[in-house]
JSON list of C-alpha atoms in Angstrom, two decimals:
[
{"chain": "D", "resi": 479, "resn": "MET", "atom": "CA", "xyz": [14.79, 17.71, 15.16]},
{"chain": "D", "resi": 480, "resn": "LYS", "atom": "CA", "xyz": [14.79, 13.87, 14.54]},
{"chain": "D", "resi": 481, "resn": "LYS", "atom": "CA", "xyz": [16.36, 11.16, 15.91]},
{"chain": "D", "resi": 482, "resn": "PRO", "atom": "CA", "xyz": [19.29, 10.49, 13.77]},
{"chain": "D", "resi": 483, "resn": "SER", "atom": "CA", "xyz": [20.06, 7.18, 12.18]},
{"chain": "D", "resi": 484, "resn": "ALA", "atom": "CA", "xyz": [22.93, 4.60, 13.34]},
{"chain": "D", "resi": 485, "resn": "HIS", "atom": "CA", "xyz": [24.90, 6.69, 9.82]},
{"chain": "D", "resi": 486, "resn": "GLU", "atom": "CA", "xyz": [24.76, 10.05, 11.46]},
{"chain": "D", "resi": 487, "resn": "ALA", "atom": "CA", "xyz": [25.40, 9.44, 15.30]},
{"chain": "D", "resi": 488, "resn": "LEU", "atom": "CA", "xyz": [28.60, 7.77, 14.16]},
{"chain": "D", "resi": 489, "resn": "ILE", "atom": "CA", "xyz": [29.61, 11.11, 12.27]},
{"chain": "D", "resi": 490, "resn": "TYR", "atom": "CA", "xyz": [28.27, 12.97, 15.18]},
{"chain": "D", "resi": 491, "resn": "LEU", "atom": "CA", "xyz": [31.61, 11.19, 17.21]},
{"chain": "D", "resi": 492, "resn": "MET", "atom": "CA", "xyz": [33.58, 11.70, 14.79]},
{"chain": "D", "resi": 493, "resn": "VAL", "atom": "CA", "xyz": [32.87, 15.61, 14.75]},
{"chain": "D", "resi": 494, "resn": "VAL", "atom": "CA", "xyz": [33.09, 15.39, 18.75]},
{"chain": "D", "resi": 495, "resn": "THR", "atom": "CA", "xyz": [36.37, 14.39, 18.47]},
{"chain": "D", "resi": 496, "resn": "SER", "atom": "CA", "xyz": [37.65, 16.95, 16.14]},
{"chain": "D", "resi": 497, "resn": "ALA", "atom": "CA", "xyz": [35.82, 19.38, 16.94]},
{"chain": "D", "resi": 498, "resn": "SER", "atom": "CA", "xyz": [36.92, 18.84, 20.65]},
{"chain": "D", "resi": 499, "resn": "ASP", "atom": "CA", "xyz": [39.63, 21.49, 20.66]},
{"chain": "D", "resi": 500, "resn": "ARG", "atom": "CA", "xyz": [37.81, 23.69, 19.28]},
{"chain": "D", "resi": 501, "resn": "ASP", "atom": "CA", "xyz": [39.42, 23.79, 15.67]},
{"chain": "D", "resi": 502, "resn": "MET", "atom": "CA", "xyz": [38.49, 20.87, 13.30]},
{"chain": "D", "resi": 503, "resn": "THR", "atom": "CA", "xyz": [41.31, 21.39, 10.50]},
{"chain": "D", "resi": 504, "resn": "ASP", "atom": "CA", "xyz": [41.39, 20.56, 7.01]},
{"chain": "D", "resi": 505, "resn": "ILE", "atom": "CA", "xyz": [43.26, 17.33, 7.13]},
{"chain": "D", "resi": 506, "resn": "GLU", "atom": "CA", "xyz": [40.35, 15.93, 10.28]},
{"chain": "D", "resi": 507, "resn": "LEU", "atom": "CA", "xyz": [37.56, 16.86, 8.30]},
{"chain": "D", "resi": 508, "resn": "ALA", "atom": "CA", "xyz": [39.14, 15.12, 5.12]},
{"chain": "D", "resi": 509, "resn": "ARG", "atom": "CA", "xyz": [39.83, 11.60, 6.94]},
{"chain": "D", "resi": 510, "resn": "ILE", "atom": "CA", "xyz": [35.69, 12.15, 8.18]},
{"chain": "D", "resi": 511, "resn": "GLY", "atom": "CA", "xyz": [34.96, 11.92, 4.42]},
{"chain": "D", "resi": 512, "resn": "ASP", "atom": "CA", "xyz": [37.23, 9.29, 3.66]},
{"chain": "D", "resi": 513, "resn": "VAL", "atom": "CA", "xyz": [36.29, 7.05, 6.35]},
{"chain": "D", "resi": 514, "resn": "VAL", "atom": "CA", "xyz": [32.23, 7.47, 5.09]},
{"chain": "D", "resi": 515, "resn": "ARG", "atom": "CA", "xyz": [33.27, 7.01, 1.74]},
{"chain": "D", "resi": 516, "resn": "THR", "atom": "CA", "xyz": [35.42, 3.83, 2.37]},
{"chain": "D", "resi": 517, "resn": "TRP", "atom": "CA", "xyz": [34.35, 1.95, 5.67]},
{"chain": "D", "resi": 518, "resn": "PRO", "atom": "CA", "xyz": [31.93, -1.09, 5.46]},
{"chain": "D", "resi": 519, "resn": "ILE", "atom": "CA", "xyz": [29.95, 0.59, 8.36]},
{"chain": "D", "resi": 520, "resn": "PHE", "atom": "CA", "xyz": [29.19, 3.61, 5.89]},
{"chain": "D", "resi": 521, "resn": "GLU", "atom": "CA", "xyz": [27.72, 1.96, 3.04]},
{"chain": "D", "resi": 522, "resn": "GLY", "atom": "CA", "xyz": [23.94, 3.19, 2.21]},
{"chain": "D", "resi": 523, "resn": "PHE", "atom": "CA", "xyz": [25.02, 6.19, 3.59]},
{"chain": "D", "resi": 524, "resn": "ASP", "atom": "CA", "xyz": [24.35, 9.05, 0.81]},
{"chain": "D", "resi": 525, "resn": "PRO", "atom": "CA", "xyz": [28.15, 11.12, 1.61]},
{"chain": "D", "resi": 526, "resn": "ALA", "atom": "CA", "xyz": [26.17, 13.70, -0.45]},
{"chain": "D", "resi": 527, "resn": "LYS", "atom": "CA", "xyz": [24.43, 13.89, 3.35]},
{"chain": "D", "resi": 528, "resn": "LEU", "atom": "CA", "xyz": [27.52, 14.04, 5.40]},
{"chain": "D", "resi": 529, "resn": "VAL", "atom": "CA", "xyz": [27.75, 18.15, 5.17]},
{"chain": "D", "resi": 530, "resn": "LYS", "atom": "CA", "xyz": [24.22, 18.67, 6.60]},
{"chain": "D", "resi": 531, "resn": "VAL", "atom": "CA", "xyz": [24.88, 15.82, 9.45]},
{"chain": "D", "resi": 532, "resn": "ALA", "atom": "CA", "xyz": [28.02, 17.69, 10.38]},
{"chain": "D", "resi": 533, "resn": "GLN", "atom": "CA", "xyz": [26.04, 20.80, 10.53]},
{"chain": "D", "resi": 534, "resn": "ASP", "atom": "CA", "xyz": [23.39, 19.07, 12.55]},
{"chain": "D", "resi": 535, "resn": "CYS", "atom": "CA", "xyz": [25.57, 17.81, 14.89]},
{"chain": "D", "resi": 536, "resn": "GLN", "atom": "CA", "xyz": [27.81, 21.48, 15.56]},
{"chain": "D", "resi": 537, "resn": "LYS", "atom": "CA", "xyz": [24.15, 22.24, 16.47]},
{"chain": "D", "resi": 538, "resn": "LEU", "atom": "CA", "xyz": [23.81, 20.24, 19.28]},
{"chain": "D", "resi": 539, "resn": "LEU", "atom": "CA", "xyz": [26.96, 21.05, 20.54]},
{"chain": "D", "resi": 540, "resn": "HIS", "atom": "CA", "xyz": [25.91, 24.50, 20.63]},
{"chain": "D", "resi": 541, "resn": "GLU", "atom": "CA", "xyz": [23.13, 23.61, 23.45]},
{"chain": "D", "resi": 542, "resn": "ASP", "atom": "CA", "xyz": [23.60, 23.09, 27.16]},
{"chain": "D", "resi": 543, "resn": "GLY", "atom": "CA", "xyz": [25.23, 19.96, 27.25]},
{"chain": "D", "resi": 544, "resn": "GLY", "atom": "CA", "xyz": [25.76, 19.31, 23.80]},
{"chain": "D", "resi": 545, "resn": "MET", "atom": "CA", "xyz": [28.35, 16.34, 24.02]},
{"chain": "D", "resi": 546, "resn": "GLN", "atom": "CA", "xyz": [27.02, 14.60, 26.33]},
{"chain": "D", "resi": 547, "resn": "ALA", "atom": "CA", "xyz": [23.68, 15.00, 24.39]},
{"chain": "D", "resi": 548, "resn": "VAL", "atom": "CA", "xyz": [25.26, 13.90, 21.45]},
{"chain": "D", "resi": 549, "resn": "ILE", "atom": "CA", "xyz": [27.26, 11.01, 22.89]},
{"chain": "D", "resi": 550, "resn": "GLY", "atom": "CA", "xyz": [24.10, 9.37, 24.58]},
{"chain": "D", "resi": 551, "resn": "ILE", "atom": "CA", "xyz": [22.17, 9.84, 21.03]},
{"chain": "D", "resi": 552, "resn": "ALA", "atom": "CA", "xyz": [25.29, 8.16, 19.65]},
{"chain": "D", "resi": 553, "resn": "ARG", "atom": "CA", "xyz": [24.89, 5.20, 22.44]},
{"chain": "D", "resi": 554, "resn": "GLN", "atom": "CA", "xyz": [21.28, 4.48, 22.00]},
{"chain": "D", "resi": 555, "resn": "VAL", "atom": "CA", "xyz": [20.91, 4.77, 17.75]},
{"chain": "D", "resi": 556, "resn": "VAL", "atom": "CA", "xyz": [23.96, 2.83, 17.26]},
{"chain": "D", "resi": 557, "resn": "PRO", "atom": "CA", "xyz": [23.37, -0.92, 17.64]},
{"chain": "D", "resi": 558, "resn": "LEU", "atom": "CA", "xyz": [25.98, -2.29, 20.79]},
{"chain": "D", "resi": 559, "resn": "HIS", "atom": "CA", "xyz": [27.68, -4.90, 18.60]},
{"chain": "D", "resi": 560, "resn": "LEU", "atom": "CA", "xyz": [29.27, -1.65, 16.72]},
{"chain": "D", "resi": 561, "resn": "HIS", "atom": "CA", "xyz": [30.36, 0.76, 19.91]},
{"chain": "D", "resi": 562, "resn": "GLU", "atom": "CA", "xyz": [34.04, -0.32, 18.83]},
{"chain": "D", "resi": 563, "resn": "THR", "atom": "CA", "xyz": [33.63, 0.54, 15.40]},
{"chain": "D", "resi": 564, "resn": "ALA", "atom": "CA", "xyz": [32.25, 4.11, 17.22]},
{"chain": "D", "resi": 565, "resn": "TYR", "atom": "CA", "xyz": [35.32, 4.35, 19.09]},
{"chain": "D", "resi": 566, "resn": "ALA", "atom": "CA", "xyz": [37.44, 3.44, 15.80]},
{"chain": "D", "resi": 567, "resn": "ALA", "atom": "CA", "xyz": [36.39, 5.45, 13.60]},
{"chain": "D", "resi": 568, "resn": "ALA", "atom": "CA", "xyz": [36.51, 8.56, 16.27]},
{"chain": "D", "resi": 569, "resn": "PHE", "atom": "CA", "xyz": [40.63, 7.70, 17.11]},
{"chain": "D", "resi": 570, "resn": "GLU", "atom": "CA", "xyz": [40.86, 7.85, 13.31]},
{"chain": "D", "resi": 571, "resn": "VAL", "atom": "CA", "xyz": [39.81, 11.34, 13.48]},
{"chain": "D", "resi": 572, "resn": "ALA", "atom": "CA", "xyz": [41.86, 12.14, 16.19]},
{"chain": "D", "resi": 573, "resn": "ALA", "atom": "CA", "xyz": [44.86, 10.42, 15.27]},
{"chain": "D", "resi": 574, "resn": "VAL", "atom": "CA", "xyz": [44.84, 11.36, 12.01]},
{"chain": "D", "resi": 575, "resn": "ASP", "atom": "CA", "xyz": [47.66, 14.46, 12.54]},
{"chain": "D", "resi": 576, "resn": "LEU", "atom": "CA", "xyz": [49.75, 12.49, 14.56]},
{"chain": "D", "resi": 577, "resn": "GLU", "atom": "CA", "xyz": [49.17, 14.79, 17.86]},
{"chain": "D", "resi": 578, "resn": "MET", "atom": "CA", "xyz": [46.53, 14.28, 20.37]},
{"chain": "D", "resi": 579, "resn": "ARG", "atom": "CA", "xyz": [45.38, 17.05, 22.29]},
{"chain": "D", "resi": 580, "resn": "MET", "atom": "CA", "xyz": [44.01, 17.07, 25.77]},
{"chain": "D", "resi": 581, "resn": "GLU", "atom": "CA", "xyz": [40.58, 17.94, 24.75]},
{"chain": "D", "resi": 582, "resn": "GLU", "atom": "CA", "xyz": [40.48, 14.69, 22.19]},
{"chain": "D", "resi": 583, "resn": "LEU", "atom": "CA", "xyz": [41.99, 12.53, 24.42]},
{"chain": "D", "resi": 584, "resn": "ARG", "atom": "CA", "xyz": [39.11, 13.42, 27.18]},
{"chain": "D", "resi": 585, "resn": "VAL", "atom": "CA", "xyz": [36.76, 13.05, 24.62]},
{"chain": "D", "resi": 586, "resn": "LEU", "atom": "CA", "xyz": [38.26, 9.81, 23.03]},
{"chain": "D", "resi": 587, "resn": "GLN", "atom": "CA", "xyz": [37.85, 8.47, 27.01]},
{"chain": "D", "resi": 588, "resn": "LEU", "atom": "CA", "xyz": [34.34, 10.14, 27.41]},
{"chain": "D", "resi": 589, "resn": "LEU", "atom": "CA", "xyz": [33.15, 7.66, 24.43]},
{"chain": "D", "resi": 590, "resn": "ARG", "atom": "CA", "xyz": [35.25, 5.25, 26.04]},
{"chain": "D", "resi": 591, "resn": "GLN", "atom": "CA", "xyz": [33.11, 4.91, 28.86]},
{"chain": "D", "resi": 592, "resn": "GLU", "atom": "CA", "xyz": [30.18, 5.82, 27.46]},
{"chain": "D", "resi": 593, "resn": "LEU", "atom": "CA", "xyz": [29.66, 3.37, 24.78]},
{"chain": "D", "resi": 594, "resn": "ALA", "atom": "CA", "xyz": [31.82, 0.71, 27.32]},
{"chain": "D", "resi": 595, "resn": "VAL", "atom": "CA", "xyz": [34.75, -0.22, 25.21]},
{"chain": "D", "resi": 596, "resn": "ASP", "atom": "CA", "xyz": [36.89, -2.50, 27.37]},
{"chain": "D", "resi": 597, "resn": "PRO", "atom": "CA", "xyz": [40.52, -1.86, 27.57]},
{"chain": "D", "resi": 598, "resn": "LEU", "atom": "CA", "xyz": [42.08, -4.72, 25.50]},
{"chain": "D", "resi": 599, "resn": "THR", "atom": "CA", "xyz": [39.85, -3.81, 22.99]},
{"chain": "D", "resi": 600, "resn": "VAL", "atom": "CA", "xyz": [40.97, -0.35, 22.93]},
{"chain": "D", "resi": 601, "resn": "ALA", "atom": "CA", "xyz": [44.42, -0.54, 22.86]},
{"chain": "D", "resi": 602, "resn": "ALA", "atom": "CA", "xyz": [44.14, -3.12, 20.06]},
{"chain": "D", "resi": 603, "resn": "ILE", "atom": "CA", "xyz": [42.06, -0.16, 18.10]},
{"chain": "D", "resi": 604, "resn": "GLU", "atom": "CA", "xyz": [45.02, 2.34, 19.18]},
{"chain": "D", "resi": 605, "resn": "ARG", "atom": "CA", "xyz": [47.95, 0.28, 18.34]},
{"chain": "D", "resi": 606, "resn": "ALA", "atom": "CA", "xyz": [46.29, -0.66, 14.78]},
{"chain": "D", "resi": 607, "resn": "ASN", "atom": "CA", "xyz": [45.66, 2.84, 13.64]},
{"chain": "D", "resi": 608, "resn": "LYS", "atom": "CA", "xyz": [49.11, 4.15, 15.31]},
{"chain": "D", "resi": 609, "resn": "ALA", "atom": "CA", "xyz": [51.13, 1.46, 13.34]},
{"chain": "D", "resi": 610, "resn": "ARG", "atom": "CA", "xyz": [48.55, 2.50, 10.08]},
{"chain": "D", "resi": 611, "resn": "HIS", "atom": "CA", "xyz": [49.43, 6.08, 9.84]},
{"chain": "D", "resi": 612, "resn": "ARG", "atom": "CA", "xyz": [53.65, 5.75, 10.39]},
{"chain": "D", "resi": 613, "resn": "SER", "atom": "CA", "xyz": [55.81, 6.35, 7.47]},
{"chain": "D", "resi": 614, "resn": "LEU", "atom": "CA", "xyz": [58.98, 5.85, 6.08]},
{"chain": "D", "resi": 615, "resn": "THR", "atom": "CA", "xyz": [60.66, 8.57, 6.68]}
]
């Protein structure tokens, strides 16, 4: 398998977060699609390739040490100045259903460590995301 692009690696992180509890919900999959179509970081990426990229990630995850391999790939190909954005994209997927399972929290913890996102930035990303998902009811 060829080395994935930074776009593909960002998608891998969202897929890993969604798949961490072995239940990729429709709402999580829809959010991945929304992020890919609307976030500036994905300018130039063809959304028609999303399914293929997610399938490639799933193949990697099924190998021994798959999750660590996916995170390692992302750490290598996503530029350092975009590691915070990578964490924000993963958190976006985890938070979309308004409940985080232990497995998702563990993946987010690994991402924070591997991508070296500082605690204040993590808190700001998480707080902004939670605020964005609140409703009037």
